[in-house]
Short mmCIF file of C-alpha atoms in Angstrom, two decimals:
data_model
loop_
_atom_site.label_atom_id
_atom_site.label_comp_id
_atom_site.label_asym_id
_atom_site.label_seq_id
_atom_site.Cartn_x
_atom_site.Cartn_y
_atom_site.Cartn_z
CA MET N 1 28.69 17.70 3.69
CA SER N 2 31.49 16.30 5.84
CA TYR N 3 34.93 15.73 4.37
CA ASN N 4 36.35 14.48 7.66
CA MET N 5 34.92 11.03 7.10
CA ASP N 6 36.56 7.98 8.61
CA LYS N 7 38.86 6.21 6.12
CA ASN N 8 37.06 2.88 6.65
CA LYS N 9 33.70 4.47 5.84
CA VAL N 10 35.11 5.95 2.63
CA ILE N 11 36.42 2.53 1.60
CA LYS N 12 33.07 0.85 2.37
CA ILE N 13 31.10 3.47 0.44
CA SER N 14 33.52 3.29 -2.49
CA LYS N 15 33.08 -0.48 -2.59
CA LEU N 16 29.27 -0.14 -2.56
CA VAL N 17 29.34 2.35 -5.44
CA PHE N 18 31.89 0.28 -7.36
CA ASP N 19 29.81 -2.90 -6.98
CA TYR N 20 26.68 -1.04 -8.08
CA VAL N 21 28.37 0.41 -11.18
CA LEU N 22 29.77 -3.00 -12.13
CA ASN N 23 26.22 -4.35 -12.28
CA MET N 24 24.91 -1.53 -14.49
CA ASP N 25 24.31 -2.08 -18.19
CA ASP N 26 26.25 -0.08 -20.80
CA LYS N 27 23.31 2.16 -21.64
CA SER N 28 22.89 3.20 -17.99
CA ILE N 29 26.61 3.82 -17.61
CA ASP N 30 26.63 6.04 -20.72
CA LYS N 31 23.66 8.03 -19.41
CA LEU N 32 25.45 8.50 -16.10
CA LEU N 33 28.69 9.59 -17.80
CA TYR N 34 26.95 12.12 -20.06
CA GLY N 35 24.87 13.66 -17.28
CA GLN N 36 21.57 12.19 -18.44
CA ALA N 37 21.20 10.17 -15.24
CA LYS N 38 22.42 10.37 -11.67
CA LEU N 39 23.04 8.07 -8.74
CA GLU N 40 20.72 8.66 -5.84
CA ILE N 41 20.56 7.46 -2.24
CA ASN N 42 17.17 6.23 -1.03
CA GLU N 43 16.49 5.06 2.49
CA LYS N 44 15.18 1.54 2.85
CA GLU N 45 11.60 1.21 3.97
CA LYS N 46 10.91 -0.74 7.09
CA LYS N 47 9.31 -3.98 5.99
CA ILE N 48 7.99 -4.69 9.47
CA LYS N 49 5.47 -1.87 9.17
CA THR N 50 4.38 -3.13 5.78
CA ASN N 51 3.83 -6.64 7.12
CA GLU N 52 1.95 -5.31 10.14
CA LYS N 53 -0.16 -3.19 7.81
CA ARG N 54 -0.94 -6.19 5.59
CA ILE N 55 -1.92 -8.24 8.63
CA LYS N 56 -4.16 -5.43 9.91
CA ILE N 57 -5.87 -5.01 6.53
CA SER N 58 -6.19 -8.76 6.01
CA SER N 59 -7.76 -9.35 9.42
CA PHE N 60 -10.07 -6.37 8.92
CA ILE N 61 -11.23 -7.74 5.55
CA ASN N 62 -11.92 -11.11 7.16
CA MET N 63 -14.13 -9.39 9.74
CA VAL N 64 -15.95 -7.29 7.12
CA VAL N 65 -16.79 -10.17 4.80
CA GLU N 66 -18.40 -12.05 7.69
CA LEU N 67 -20.91 -9.24 8.21
CA SER N 68 -24.13 -9.03 6.21
CA ASP N 69 -25.62 -5.87 7.68
CA LYS N 70 -24.60 -2.49 6.25
CA ASN N 71 -24.75 -0.76 9.63
CA ASP N 72 -22.50 -3.40 11.18
CA VAL N 73 -19.91 -2.90 8.44
CA ARG N 74 -20.09 0.90 8.79
CA ASN N 75 -19.77 0.67 12.59
CA LEU N 76 -16.78 -1.66 12.30
CA ILE N 77 -15.04 0.71 9.89
CA ASN N 78 -15.68 3.70 12.15
CA LYS N 79 -14.55 1.79 15.24
CA GLU N 80 -11.22 0.86 13.64
CA LYS N 81 -10.43 4.53 12.83
CA LEU N 82 -8.74 3.63 9.55
CA THR N 83 -6.89 6.19 7.46
CA VAL N 84 -7.90 7.03 3.89
CA LYS N 85 -4.82 5.14 2.64
CA GLU N 86 -5.80 2.04 4.62
CA LEU N 87 -9.39 2.30 3.38
CA LYS N 88 -8.14 2.56 -0.21
CA ASP N 89 -5.95 -0.51 0.32
CA ILE N 90 -8.94 -2.40 1.73
CA ALA N 91 -11.12 -1.36 -1.21
CA LYS N 92 -8.41 -2.44 -3.63
CA ALA N 93 -8.09 -5.83 -1.91
CA LEU N 94 -11.87 -6.25 -2.16
CA ASN N 95 -11.81 -5.29 -5.88
CA ILE N 96 -13.91 -2.20 -5.23
CA SER N 97 -13.19 0.58 -7.70
CA LEU N 98 -12.80 4.12 -6.40
CA ARG N 99 -12.30 7.56 -7.84
CA SER N 100 -8.70 8.64 -7.40
CA LYS N 101 -9.81 11.66 -5.36
CA ALA N 102 -12.43 9.84 -3.31
CA VAL N 103 -12.84 11.17 0.21
CA LYS N 104 -13.09 9.02 3.30
CA SER N 105 -16.90 8.98 3.46
CA GLU N 106 -17.14 7.91 -0.21
CA ILE N 107 -14.64 5.11 0.33
CA ILE N 108 -16.54 3.88 3.38
CA ASP N 109 -19.81 3.94 1.41
CA LYS N 110 -18.21 1.94 -1.41
CA ILE N 111 -16.79 -0.65 1.00
CA VAL N 112 -20.18 -1.00 2.73
CA GLU N 113 -21.94 -1.43 -0.62
CA GLY N 114 -19.25 -3.75 -1.95
CA THR N 115 -19.48 -6.10 1.01
CA ALA N 116 -22.77 -6.15 2.95
CA GLY N 117 -24.65 -4.42 0.13
CA ALA N 118 -23.52 -7.04 -2.35
CA LYS N 119 -24.63 -9.82 0.01
CA ILE N 120 -28.06 -8.23 0.37
CA LYS N 121 -28.41 -7.97 -3.41
CA MET N 122 -27.33 -11.59 -3.87
CA ASN N 123 -29.86 -12.74 -1.27
CA ILE N 124 -32.62 -10.82 -3.05
CA LEU N 125 -31.62 -12.35 -6.38
CA LYS N 126 -31.64 -15.82 -4.84
CA ASN N 127 -35.13 -15.09 -3.47
CA ASP N 128 -33.92 -15.76 0.03
CA ASN N 129 -35.75 -14.10 2.86
CA TYR N 130 -33.64 -11.27 4.11
#
């Protein structure tokens, strides 16, 4: 911890804390005063990555829903080299339920079944020739 901070920085930080405390409700202030709560510094997340991630997932979903062959869907997923987190986000966007501890292969299987597999089943139910 550095106590040789620039005077201007100290003033700016004090103003930030003061403004934050002024916007707190009485209950939160009491908790803070009696040691039941604490102020914490959290770094801001970069929103650019989040937007890029959403675009990547959205465009991937658009590609997947166009496919009607299970092998094509599986090959596309493998080609994209998606992480487990990205696969879970894709499954969530497609309303595919997963176990919380599902491994990558299970998630891929569920996505394949939830997209191309569902189309195949619908075609069978409609008595279309598949």
